[in-house]
CSV table of C-alpha atoms and ligand atoms in Angstrom, one decimal:
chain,number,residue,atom,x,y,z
A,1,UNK,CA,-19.3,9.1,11.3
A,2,UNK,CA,-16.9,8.2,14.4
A,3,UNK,CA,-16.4,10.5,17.2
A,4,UNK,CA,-12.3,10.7,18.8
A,5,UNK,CA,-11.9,12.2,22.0
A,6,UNK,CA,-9.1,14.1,23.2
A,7,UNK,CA,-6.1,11.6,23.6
A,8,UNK,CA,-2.8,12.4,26.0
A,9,UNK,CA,-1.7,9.1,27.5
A,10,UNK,CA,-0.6,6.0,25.1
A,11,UNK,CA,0.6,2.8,26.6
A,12,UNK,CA,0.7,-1.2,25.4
A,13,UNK,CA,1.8,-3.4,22.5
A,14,UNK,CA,0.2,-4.0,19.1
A,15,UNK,CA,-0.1,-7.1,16.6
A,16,UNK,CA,-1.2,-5.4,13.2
A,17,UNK,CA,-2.6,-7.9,10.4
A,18,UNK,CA,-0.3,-8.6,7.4
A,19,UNK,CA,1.2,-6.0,5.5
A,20,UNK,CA,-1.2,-5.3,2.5
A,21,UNK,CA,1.1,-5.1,-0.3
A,22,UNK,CA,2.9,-8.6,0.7
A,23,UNK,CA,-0.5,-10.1,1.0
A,24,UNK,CA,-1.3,-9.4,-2.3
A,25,UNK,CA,1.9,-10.5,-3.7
A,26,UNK,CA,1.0,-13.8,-1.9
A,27,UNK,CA,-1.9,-14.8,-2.7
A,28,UNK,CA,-0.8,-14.3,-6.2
A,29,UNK,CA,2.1,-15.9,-6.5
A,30,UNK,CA,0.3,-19.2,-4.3
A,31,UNK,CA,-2.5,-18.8,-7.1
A,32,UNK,CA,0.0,-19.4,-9.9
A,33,UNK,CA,2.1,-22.0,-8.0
A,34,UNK,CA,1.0,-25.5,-8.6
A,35,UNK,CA,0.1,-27.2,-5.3
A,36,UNK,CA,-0.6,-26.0,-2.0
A,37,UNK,CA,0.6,-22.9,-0.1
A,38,UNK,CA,0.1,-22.1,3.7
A,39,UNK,CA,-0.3,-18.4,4.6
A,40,UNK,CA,0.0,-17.3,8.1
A,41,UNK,CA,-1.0,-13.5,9.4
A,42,UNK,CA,-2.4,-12.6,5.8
A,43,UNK,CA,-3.9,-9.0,5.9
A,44,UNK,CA,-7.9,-9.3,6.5
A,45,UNK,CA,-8.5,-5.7,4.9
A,46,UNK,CA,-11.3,-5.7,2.0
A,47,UNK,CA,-8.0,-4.7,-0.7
A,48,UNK,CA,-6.6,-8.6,-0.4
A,49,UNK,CA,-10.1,-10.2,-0.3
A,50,UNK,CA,-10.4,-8.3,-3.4
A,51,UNK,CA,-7.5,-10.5,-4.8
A,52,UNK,CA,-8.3,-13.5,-2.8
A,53,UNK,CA,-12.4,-12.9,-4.8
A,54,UNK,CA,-11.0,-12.5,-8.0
A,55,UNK,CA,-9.0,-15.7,-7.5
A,56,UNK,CA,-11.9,-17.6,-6.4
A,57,UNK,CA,-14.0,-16.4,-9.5
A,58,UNK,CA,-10.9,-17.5,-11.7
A,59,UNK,CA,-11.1,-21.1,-10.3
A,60,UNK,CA,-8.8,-21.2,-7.1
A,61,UNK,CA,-10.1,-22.6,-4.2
A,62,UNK,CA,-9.2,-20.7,-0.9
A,63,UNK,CA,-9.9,-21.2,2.2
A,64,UNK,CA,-9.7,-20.4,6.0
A,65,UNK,CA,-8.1,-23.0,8.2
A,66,UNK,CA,-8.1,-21.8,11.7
A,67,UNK,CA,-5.9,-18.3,11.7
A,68,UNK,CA,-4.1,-19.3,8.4
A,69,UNK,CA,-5.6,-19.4,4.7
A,70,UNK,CA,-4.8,-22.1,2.3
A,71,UNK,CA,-4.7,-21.7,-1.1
A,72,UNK,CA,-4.7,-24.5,-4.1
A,73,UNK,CA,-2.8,-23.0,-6.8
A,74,UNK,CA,-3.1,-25.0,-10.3
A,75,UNK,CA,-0.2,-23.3,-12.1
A,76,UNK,CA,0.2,-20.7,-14.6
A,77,UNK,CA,-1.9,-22.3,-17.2
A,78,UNK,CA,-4.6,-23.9,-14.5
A,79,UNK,CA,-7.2,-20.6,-14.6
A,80,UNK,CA,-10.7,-21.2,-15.8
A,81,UNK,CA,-12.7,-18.5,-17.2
A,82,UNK,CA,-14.7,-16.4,-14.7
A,83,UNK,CA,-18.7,-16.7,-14.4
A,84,UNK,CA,-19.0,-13.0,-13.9
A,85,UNK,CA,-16.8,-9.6,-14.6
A,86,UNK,CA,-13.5,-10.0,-11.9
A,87,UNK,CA,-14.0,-7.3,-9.4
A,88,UNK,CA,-11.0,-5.4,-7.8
A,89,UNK,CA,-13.3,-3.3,-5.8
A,90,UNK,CA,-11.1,-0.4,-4.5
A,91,UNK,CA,-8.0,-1.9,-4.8
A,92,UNK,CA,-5.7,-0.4,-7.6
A,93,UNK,CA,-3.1,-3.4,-6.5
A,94,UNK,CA,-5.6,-6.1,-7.4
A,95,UNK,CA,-6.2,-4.3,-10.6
A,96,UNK,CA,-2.8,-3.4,-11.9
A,97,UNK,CA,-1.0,-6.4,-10.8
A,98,UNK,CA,-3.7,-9.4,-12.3
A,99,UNK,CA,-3.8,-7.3,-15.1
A,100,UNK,CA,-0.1,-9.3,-16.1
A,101,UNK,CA,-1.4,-12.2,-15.4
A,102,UNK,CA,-5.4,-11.6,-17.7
A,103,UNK,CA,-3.3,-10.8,-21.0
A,104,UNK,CA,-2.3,-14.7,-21.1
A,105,UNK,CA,-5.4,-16.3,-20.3
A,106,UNK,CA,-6.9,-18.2,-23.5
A,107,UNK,CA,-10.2,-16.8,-22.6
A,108,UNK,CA,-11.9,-13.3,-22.2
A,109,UNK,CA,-11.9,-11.7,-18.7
A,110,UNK,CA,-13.8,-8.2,-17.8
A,111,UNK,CA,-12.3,-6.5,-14.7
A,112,UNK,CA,-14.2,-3.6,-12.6
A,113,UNK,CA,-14.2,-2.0,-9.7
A,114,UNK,CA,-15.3,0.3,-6.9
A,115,UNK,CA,-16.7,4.4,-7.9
A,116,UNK,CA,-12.8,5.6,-6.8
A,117,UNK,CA,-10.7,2.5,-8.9
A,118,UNK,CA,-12.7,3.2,-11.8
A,119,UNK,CA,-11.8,6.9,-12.4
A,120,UNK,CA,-8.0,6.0,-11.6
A,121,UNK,CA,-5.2,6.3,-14.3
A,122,UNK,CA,-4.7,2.3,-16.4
A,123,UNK,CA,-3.3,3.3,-19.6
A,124,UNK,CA,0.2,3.1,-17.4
A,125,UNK,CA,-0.3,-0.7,-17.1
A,126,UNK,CA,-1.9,-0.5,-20.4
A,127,UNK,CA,0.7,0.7,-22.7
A,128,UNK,CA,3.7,-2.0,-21.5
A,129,UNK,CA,1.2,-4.7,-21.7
A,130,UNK,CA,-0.1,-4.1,-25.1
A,131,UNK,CA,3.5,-3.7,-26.3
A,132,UNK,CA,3.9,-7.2,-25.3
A,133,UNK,CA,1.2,-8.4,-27.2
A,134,UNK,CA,-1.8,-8.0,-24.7
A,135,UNK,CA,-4.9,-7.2,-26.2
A,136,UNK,CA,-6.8,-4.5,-23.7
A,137,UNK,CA,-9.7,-2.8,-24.5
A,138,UNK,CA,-10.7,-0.3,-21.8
A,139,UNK,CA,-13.3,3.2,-21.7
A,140,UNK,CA,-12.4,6.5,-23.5
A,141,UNK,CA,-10.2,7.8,-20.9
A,142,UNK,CA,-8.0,4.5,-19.7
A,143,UNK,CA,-9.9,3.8,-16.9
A,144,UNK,CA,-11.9,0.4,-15.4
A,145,UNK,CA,-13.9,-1.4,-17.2
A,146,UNK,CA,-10.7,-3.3,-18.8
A,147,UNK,CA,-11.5,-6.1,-20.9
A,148,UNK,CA,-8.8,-8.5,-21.3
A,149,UNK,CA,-9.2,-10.5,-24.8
A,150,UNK,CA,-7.0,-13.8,-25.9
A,151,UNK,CA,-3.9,-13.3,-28.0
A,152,UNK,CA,-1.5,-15.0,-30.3
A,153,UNK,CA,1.2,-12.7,-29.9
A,154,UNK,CA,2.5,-12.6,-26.7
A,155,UNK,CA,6.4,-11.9,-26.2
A,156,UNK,CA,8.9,-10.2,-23.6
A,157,UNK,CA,9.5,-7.0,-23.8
A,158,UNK,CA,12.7,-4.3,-22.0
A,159,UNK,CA,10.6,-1.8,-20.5
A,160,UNK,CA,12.1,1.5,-19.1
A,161,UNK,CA,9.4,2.7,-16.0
A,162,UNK,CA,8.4,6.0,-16.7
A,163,UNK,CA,7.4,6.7,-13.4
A,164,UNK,CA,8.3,5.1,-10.3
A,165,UNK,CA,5.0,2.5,-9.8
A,166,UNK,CA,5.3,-0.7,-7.9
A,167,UNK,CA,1.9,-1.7,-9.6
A,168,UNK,CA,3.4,-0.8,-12.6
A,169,UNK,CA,6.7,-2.9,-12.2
A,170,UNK,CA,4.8,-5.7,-11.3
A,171,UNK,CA,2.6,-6.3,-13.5
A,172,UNK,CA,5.3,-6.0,-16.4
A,173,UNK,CA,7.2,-8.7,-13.8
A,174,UNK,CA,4.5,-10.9,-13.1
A,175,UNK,CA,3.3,-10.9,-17.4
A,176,UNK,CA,7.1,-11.6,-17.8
A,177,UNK,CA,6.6,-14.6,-16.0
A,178,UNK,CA,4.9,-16.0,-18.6
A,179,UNK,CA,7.7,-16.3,-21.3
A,180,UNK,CA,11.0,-18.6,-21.6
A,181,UNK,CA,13.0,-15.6,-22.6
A,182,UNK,CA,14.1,-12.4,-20.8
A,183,UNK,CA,11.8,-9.5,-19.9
A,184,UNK,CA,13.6,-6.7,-18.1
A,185,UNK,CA,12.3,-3.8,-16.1
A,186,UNK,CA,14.8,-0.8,-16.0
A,187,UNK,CA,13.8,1.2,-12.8
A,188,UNK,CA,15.6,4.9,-12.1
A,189,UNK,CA,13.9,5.6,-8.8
A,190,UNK,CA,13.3,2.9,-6.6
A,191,UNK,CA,9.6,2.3,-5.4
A,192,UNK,CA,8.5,-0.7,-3.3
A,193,UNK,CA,10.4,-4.1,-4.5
A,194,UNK,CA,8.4,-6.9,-2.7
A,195,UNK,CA,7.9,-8.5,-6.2
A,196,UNK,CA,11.7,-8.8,-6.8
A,197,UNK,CA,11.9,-10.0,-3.5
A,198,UNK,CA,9.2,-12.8,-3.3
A,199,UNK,CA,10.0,-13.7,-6.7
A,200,UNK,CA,14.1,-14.0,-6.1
A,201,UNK,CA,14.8,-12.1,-9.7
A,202,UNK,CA,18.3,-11.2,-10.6
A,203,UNK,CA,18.6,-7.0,-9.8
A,204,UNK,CA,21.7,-5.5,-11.7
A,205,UNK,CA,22.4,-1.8,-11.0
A,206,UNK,CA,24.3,0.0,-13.4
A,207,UNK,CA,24.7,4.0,-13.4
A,208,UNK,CA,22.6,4.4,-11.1
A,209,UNK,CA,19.7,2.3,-12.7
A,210,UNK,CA,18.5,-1.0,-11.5
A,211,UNK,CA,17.3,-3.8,-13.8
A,212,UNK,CA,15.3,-6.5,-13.3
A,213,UNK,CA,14.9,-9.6,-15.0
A,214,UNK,CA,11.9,-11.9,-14.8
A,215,UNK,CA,11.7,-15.1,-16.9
A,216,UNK,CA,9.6,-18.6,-16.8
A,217,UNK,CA,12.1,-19.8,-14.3
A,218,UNK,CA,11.0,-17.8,-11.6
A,219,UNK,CA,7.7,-19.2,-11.9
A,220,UNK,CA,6.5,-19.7,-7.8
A,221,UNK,CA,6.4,-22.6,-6.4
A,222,UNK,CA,4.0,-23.4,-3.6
A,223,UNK,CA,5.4,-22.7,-0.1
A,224,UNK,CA,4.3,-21.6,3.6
A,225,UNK,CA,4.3,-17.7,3.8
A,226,UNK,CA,4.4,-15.9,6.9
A,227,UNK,CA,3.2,-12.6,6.2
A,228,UNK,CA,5.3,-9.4,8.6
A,229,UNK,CA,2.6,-7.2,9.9
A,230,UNK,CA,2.2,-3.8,7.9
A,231,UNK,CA,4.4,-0.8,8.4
A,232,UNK,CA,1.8,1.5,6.6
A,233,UNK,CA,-1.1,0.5,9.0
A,234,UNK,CA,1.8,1.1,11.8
A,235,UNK,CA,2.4,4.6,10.3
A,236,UNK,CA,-0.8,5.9,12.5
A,237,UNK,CA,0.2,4.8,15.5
A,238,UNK,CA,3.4,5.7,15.5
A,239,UNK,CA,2.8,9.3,14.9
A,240,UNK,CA,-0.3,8.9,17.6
A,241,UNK,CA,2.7,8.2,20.2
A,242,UNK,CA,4.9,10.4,19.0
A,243,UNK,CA,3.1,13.3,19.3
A,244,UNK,CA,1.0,12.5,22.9
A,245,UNK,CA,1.8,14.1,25.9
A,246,UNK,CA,2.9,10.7,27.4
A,247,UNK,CA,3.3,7.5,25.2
A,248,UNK,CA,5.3,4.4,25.1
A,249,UNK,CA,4.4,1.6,22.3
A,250,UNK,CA,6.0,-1.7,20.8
A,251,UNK,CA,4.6,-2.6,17.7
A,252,UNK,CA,5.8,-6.6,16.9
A,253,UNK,CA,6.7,-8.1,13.7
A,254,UNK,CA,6.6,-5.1,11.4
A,255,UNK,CA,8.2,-5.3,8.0
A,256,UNK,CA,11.0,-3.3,7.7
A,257,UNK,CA,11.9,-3.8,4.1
A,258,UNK,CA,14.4,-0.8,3.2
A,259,UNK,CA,11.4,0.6,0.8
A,260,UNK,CA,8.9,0.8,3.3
A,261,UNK,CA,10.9,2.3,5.9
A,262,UNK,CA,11.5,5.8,4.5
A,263,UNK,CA,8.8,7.3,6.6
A,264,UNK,CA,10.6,6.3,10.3
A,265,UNK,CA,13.7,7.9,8.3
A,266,UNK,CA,12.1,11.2,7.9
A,267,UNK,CA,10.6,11.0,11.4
A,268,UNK,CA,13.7,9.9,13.3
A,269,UNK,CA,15.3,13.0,11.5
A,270,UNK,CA,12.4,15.3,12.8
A,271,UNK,CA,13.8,14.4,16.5
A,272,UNK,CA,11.1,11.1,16.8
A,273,UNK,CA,12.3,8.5,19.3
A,274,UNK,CA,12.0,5.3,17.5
A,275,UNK,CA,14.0,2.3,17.7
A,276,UNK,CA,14.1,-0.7,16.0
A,277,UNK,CA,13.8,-4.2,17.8
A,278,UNK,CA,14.2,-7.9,17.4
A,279,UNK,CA,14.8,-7.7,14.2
A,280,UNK,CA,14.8,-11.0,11.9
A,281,UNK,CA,13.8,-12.2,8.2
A,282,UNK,CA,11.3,-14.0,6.2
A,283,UNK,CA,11.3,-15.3,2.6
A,284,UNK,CA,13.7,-13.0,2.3
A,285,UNK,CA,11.7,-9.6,4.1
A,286,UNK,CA,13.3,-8.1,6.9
A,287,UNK,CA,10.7,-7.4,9.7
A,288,UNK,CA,11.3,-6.6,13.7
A,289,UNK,CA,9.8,-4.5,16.3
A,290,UNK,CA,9.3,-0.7,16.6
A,291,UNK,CA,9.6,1.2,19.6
A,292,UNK,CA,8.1,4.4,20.2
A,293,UNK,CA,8.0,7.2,22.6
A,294,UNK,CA,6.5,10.5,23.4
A,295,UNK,CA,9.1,13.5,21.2
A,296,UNK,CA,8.9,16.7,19.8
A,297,UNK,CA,9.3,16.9,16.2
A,298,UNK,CA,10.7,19.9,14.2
A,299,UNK,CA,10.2,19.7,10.2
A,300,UNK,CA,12.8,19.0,7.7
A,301,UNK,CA,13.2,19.1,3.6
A,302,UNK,CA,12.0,15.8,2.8
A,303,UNK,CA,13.9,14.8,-0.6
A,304,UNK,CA,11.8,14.3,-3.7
A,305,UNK,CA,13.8,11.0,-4.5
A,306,UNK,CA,12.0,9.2,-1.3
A,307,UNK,CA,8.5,10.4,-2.3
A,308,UNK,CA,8.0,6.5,-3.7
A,309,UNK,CA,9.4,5.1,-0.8
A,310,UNK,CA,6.8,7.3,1.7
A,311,UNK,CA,4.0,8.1,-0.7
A,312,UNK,CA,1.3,6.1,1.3
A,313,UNK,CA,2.5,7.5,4.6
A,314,UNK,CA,2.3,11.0,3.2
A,315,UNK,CA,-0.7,11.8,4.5
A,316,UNK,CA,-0.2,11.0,8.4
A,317,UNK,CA,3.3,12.5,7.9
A,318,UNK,CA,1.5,15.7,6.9
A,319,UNK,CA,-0.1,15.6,10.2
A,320,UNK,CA,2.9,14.8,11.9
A,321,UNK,CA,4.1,17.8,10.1
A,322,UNK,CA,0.9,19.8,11.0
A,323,UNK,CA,2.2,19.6,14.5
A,324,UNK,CA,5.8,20.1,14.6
A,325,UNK,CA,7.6,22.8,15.2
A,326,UNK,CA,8.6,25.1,11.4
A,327,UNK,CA,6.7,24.4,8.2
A,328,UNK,CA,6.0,20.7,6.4
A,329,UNK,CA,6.5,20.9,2.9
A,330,UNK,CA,5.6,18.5,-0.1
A,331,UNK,CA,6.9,18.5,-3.6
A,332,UNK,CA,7.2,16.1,-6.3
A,333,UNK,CA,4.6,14.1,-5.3
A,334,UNK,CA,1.4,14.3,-8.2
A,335,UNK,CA,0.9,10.9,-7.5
A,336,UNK,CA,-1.0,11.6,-5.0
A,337,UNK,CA,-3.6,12.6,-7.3
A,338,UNK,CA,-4.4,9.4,-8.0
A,339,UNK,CA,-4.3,7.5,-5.4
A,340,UNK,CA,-7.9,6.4,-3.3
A,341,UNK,CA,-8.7,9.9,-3.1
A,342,UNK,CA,-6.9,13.2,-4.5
A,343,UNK,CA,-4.7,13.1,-1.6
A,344,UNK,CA,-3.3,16.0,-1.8
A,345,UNK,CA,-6.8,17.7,-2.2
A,346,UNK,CA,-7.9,15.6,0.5
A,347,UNK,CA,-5.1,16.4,3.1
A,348,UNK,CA,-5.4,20.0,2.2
A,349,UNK,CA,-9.2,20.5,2.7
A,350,UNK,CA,-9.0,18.5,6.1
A,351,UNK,CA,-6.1,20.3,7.4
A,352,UNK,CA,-7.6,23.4,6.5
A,353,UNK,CA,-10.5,22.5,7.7
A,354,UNK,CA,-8.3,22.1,11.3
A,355,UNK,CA,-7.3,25.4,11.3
A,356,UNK,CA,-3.9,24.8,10.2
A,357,UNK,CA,-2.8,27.8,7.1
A,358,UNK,CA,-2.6,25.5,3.7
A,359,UNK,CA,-1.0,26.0,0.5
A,360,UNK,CA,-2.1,23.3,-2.2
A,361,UNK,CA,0.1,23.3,-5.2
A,362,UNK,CA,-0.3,20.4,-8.4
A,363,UNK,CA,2.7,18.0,-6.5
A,364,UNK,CA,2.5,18.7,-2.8
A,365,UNK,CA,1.3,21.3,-0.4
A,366,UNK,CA,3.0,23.1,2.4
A,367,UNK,CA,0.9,23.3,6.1
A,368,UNK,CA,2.0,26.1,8.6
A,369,UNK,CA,0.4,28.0,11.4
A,370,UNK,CA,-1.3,26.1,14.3
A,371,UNK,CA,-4.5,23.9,15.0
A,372,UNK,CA,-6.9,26.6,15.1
A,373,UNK,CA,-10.7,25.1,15.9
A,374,UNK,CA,-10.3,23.3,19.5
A,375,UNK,CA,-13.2,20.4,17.8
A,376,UNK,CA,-12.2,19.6,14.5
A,377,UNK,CA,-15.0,18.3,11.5
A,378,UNK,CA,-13.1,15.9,9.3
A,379,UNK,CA,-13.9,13.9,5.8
A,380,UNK,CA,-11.9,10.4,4.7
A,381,UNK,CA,-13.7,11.0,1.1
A,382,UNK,CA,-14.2,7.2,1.2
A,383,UNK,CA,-10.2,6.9,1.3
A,384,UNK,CA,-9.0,4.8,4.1
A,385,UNK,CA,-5.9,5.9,4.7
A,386,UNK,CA,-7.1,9.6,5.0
A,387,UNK,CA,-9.5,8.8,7.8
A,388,UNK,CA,-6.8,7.2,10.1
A,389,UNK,CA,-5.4,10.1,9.8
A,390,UNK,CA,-8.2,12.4,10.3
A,391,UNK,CA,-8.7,10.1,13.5
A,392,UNK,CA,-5.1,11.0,14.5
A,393,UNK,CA,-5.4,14.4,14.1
A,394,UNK,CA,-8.9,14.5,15.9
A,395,UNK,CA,-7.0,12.4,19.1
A,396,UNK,CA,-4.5,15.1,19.3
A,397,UNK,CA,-7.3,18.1,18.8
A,398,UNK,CA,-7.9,19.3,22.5
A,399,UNK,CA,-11.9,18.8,22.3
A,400,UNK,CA,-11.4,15.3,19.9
A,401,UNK,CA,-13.2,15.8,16.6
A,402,UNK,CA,-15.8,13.8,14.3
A,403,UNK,CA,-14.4,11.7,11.0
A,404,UNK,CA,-17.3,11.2,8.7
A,405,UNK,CA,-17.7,8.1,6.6
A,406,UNK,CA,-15.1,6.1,8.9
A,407,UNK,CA,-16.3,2.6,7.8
A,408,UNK,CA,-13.5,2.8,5.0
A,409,UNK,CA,-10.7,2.0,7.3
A,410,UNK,CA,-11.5,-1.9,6.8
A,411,UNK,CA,-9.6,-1.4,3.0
A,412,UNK,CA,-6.9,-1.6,5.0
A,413,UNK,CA,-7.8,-2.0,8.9
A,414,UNK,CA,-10.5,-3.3,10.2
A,415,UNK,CA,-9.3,-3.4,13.5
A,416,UNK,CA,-8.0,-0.4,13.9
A,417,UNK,CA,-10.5,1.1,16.4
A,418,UNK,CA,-10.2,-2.0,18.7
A,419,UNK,CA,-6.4,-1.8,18.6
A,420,UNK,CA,-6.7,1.9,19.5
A,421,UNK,CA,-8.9,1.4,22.2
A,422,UNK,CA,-6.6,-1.3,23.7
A,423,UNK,CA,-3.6,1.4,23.9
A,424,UNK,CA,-5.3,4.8,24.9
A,425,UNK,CA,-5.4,5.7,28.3
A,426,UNK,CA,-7.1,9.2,29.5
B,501,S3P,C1,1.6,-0.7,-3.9
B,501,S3P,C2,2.3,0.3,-4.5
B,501,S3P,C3,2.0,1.7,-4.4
B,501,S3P,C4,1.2,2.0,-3.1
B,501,S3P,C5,0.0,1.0,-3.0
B,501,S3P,C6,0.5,-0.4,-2.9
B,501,S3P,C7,1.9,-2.1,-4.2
B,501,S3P,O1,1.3,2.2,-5.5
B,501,S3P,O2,0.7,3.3,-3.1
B,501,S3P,O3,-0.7,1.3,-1.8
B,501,S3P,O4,1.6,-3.0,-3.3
B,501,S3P,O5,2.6,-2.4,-5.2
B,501,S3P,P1,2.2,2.7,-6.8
B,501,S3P,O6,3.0,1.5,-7.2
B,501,S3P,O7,1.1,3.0,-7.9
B,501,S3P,O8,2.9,3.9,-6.4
């Protein structure tokens, strides 16, 4: 458990490690390269050492080299078969995403994971895999343990994304990888596209759809990576100094890549004084600086087609929300249920918990009223990105509040209670 006092004043300047879902993508893509790749201000939450592990196990050697990590890559074909089960912990990334990579291997791979991966929804990554020829064996329901088996039919497939998953999309990409000829990915509602991005893949849109194509000749090749710092990790503090009585913060070398920045969109709109800063690219990702000062927000209708685009941020924009002036409001956002935690069952209880008046429907939930209990009690259900919040909302309680089980923040952010302590003052 972790006690926050009462927070008013906010001033300073942040460094956040890597962005988590770029992280991942790198140390993939630097596993499957042939050579050696360089990668600077990689993300030191337990997710991406859940990568960098099951690399290890699958015969990649990586290591630390002052504050960058170097990683041996021996090429699509170069992975040797694991001592032990591979194990994603709580990272759904890990697991979807190697999951493209495991069909190919000419050996048999078990993957598990953490209480929370293990009850969360695989037959999504499941079903376009098999259809390319992926032989997958996982428990009654489509959950962790998956058990990967060698197969003599591998081929590309044109897959239409039923739902909008960049876990999903990439680990059709990164299996396409594997083949000579064509795989495409036909997206309707764009979700996160770092793997396009790192990868270089041709995107055509046409009415309204984009499609992507992946072949062999996209394969990575090994390079130096510098890694933006993490816009979702950035999310809490952001709100944090939006909503104290006095704050000022610059945030450096976040990445603003157009599907991550949906969330300063909405909060901009909702009267936030934000401004972007410095702002330059690498490999391809935009990233800059974010300014932020003390505003008052007032709610507005938050369009279901951005739901992708925000879904991790949901939950500290519901406490953004929580605060403002008129009601927040949710919808078309059920995959939430299956993220770390129910988040929508998770926000709901803790805001309720607050005080504030909560209606929980199956995608979203609408928060009105006011913070009623001046110390507020608060639960992270062992999801990371519900306790920074929880923390946020206990800072701006006027007696501070408790956040139980608090440890889980190092999934994403370790740090994050050294970088708060370096910008609060009274
Ligand atoms: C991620 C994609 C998102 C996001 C997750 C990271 C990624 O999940 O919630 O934290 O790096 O591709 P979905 O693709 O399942 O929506």
């Amino acid at each position: 458990m972790h006690e926050f006092s009462h927070i008013s004043k906010i001033k300073g300047e942040l460094n956040l490690p890597g962005d988590k879902s770029i992280s991942h993508r790198a140390v993939i893509f630097s596993s499957m390269a042939r050579g050696k790749s360089v990668l600077t201000n990689l993300s030191d939450g337990a997710d991406v050492k859940s990568t960098k592990n099951c690399f290890r196990q699958l015969g990649i050697e990586i290591k630390n080299e002052f504050d960058k990590v170097i990683i041996n890559g021996k090429g699509i074909a170069g992975l040797s078969k694991p001592a032990s089960a591979l194990n994603a912990d709580n990272s759904g990334t890990t697991a979807r995403l190697i999951s493209g990579l495991l069909i190919h291997q000419k050996f048999e791979t078990t993957l598990i994971g953490d209480n929370s991966l293990s009850q969360r929804p695989m037959k999504r990554i499941i079903t376009p895999l098999s259809a390319m020829g992926g032989r997958i064996e996982a428990s009654d329901n489509f959950t962790l343990p998956l058990k990967y088996f060698p197969s003599n039919s591998l081929a590309p497939i044109d897959y239409q994304l039923p739902i909008a998953s960049a876990q999903l999309k990439s680990a059709v990409l990164i299996s396409g990888l594997h083949f000579e000829k064509n795989t495409t990915v036909v997206e309707n509602t764009p979700s996160r596209n770092h793997t396009e991005f790192m990868l270089g893949l041709p995107i055509k849109e046409e009415s309204g759809q984009k499609i992507i194509a992946v072949n062999s000749s996209f394969l990575p090749s090994p390079k130096e990576y510098f890694i933006p710092s993490d816009i979702s990790s950035a999310a809490f503090f952001i709100v944090l100094t939006l909503l104290s009585r006095d704050g000022e913060l610059l945030i450096k070398n976040i990445t603003l890549n157009t599907t991550r920045t949906a969330f300063i969109e909405v909060l901009k709109k909702m009267g936030g004084d934000i401004s972007i800063v410095n702002q330059k690219e690498t490999s391809g990702e935009p990233y800059g600086d974010i300014f932020v000062k003390n505003s008052r927000l007032k709610n507005i209708l938050i369009d279901t087609e951005i739901i992708p685009n925000i879904i991790d941020e949901i939950p500290i924009l519901a406490v953004a929300g929580a605060f403002a002036e008129d009601d927040f409001i949710v919808s078309g956002a059920s995959e939430l249920r299956v993220k770390e935690s129910d988040r929508i069952k998770t926000i709901c209880n803790n805001l309720s918990s607050a005080g504030f008046d909560v209606e929980e429907n199956d995608d979203g939930f609408k928060i009105s009223g006011n913070i009623k209990n001046k110390k507020s009690h608060l639960k992270s259900f062992g999801d990371h990105r519900i306790a920074m919040s929880c923390a946020v909302l206990s800072m701006l309680n006027q007696s501070g509040g408790t956040v139980d089980d608090f440890e889980c923040v190092e999934i994403s952010n370790p740090l994050f209670l050294e970088q708060l302590g370096s910008i609060v003052y009274g």
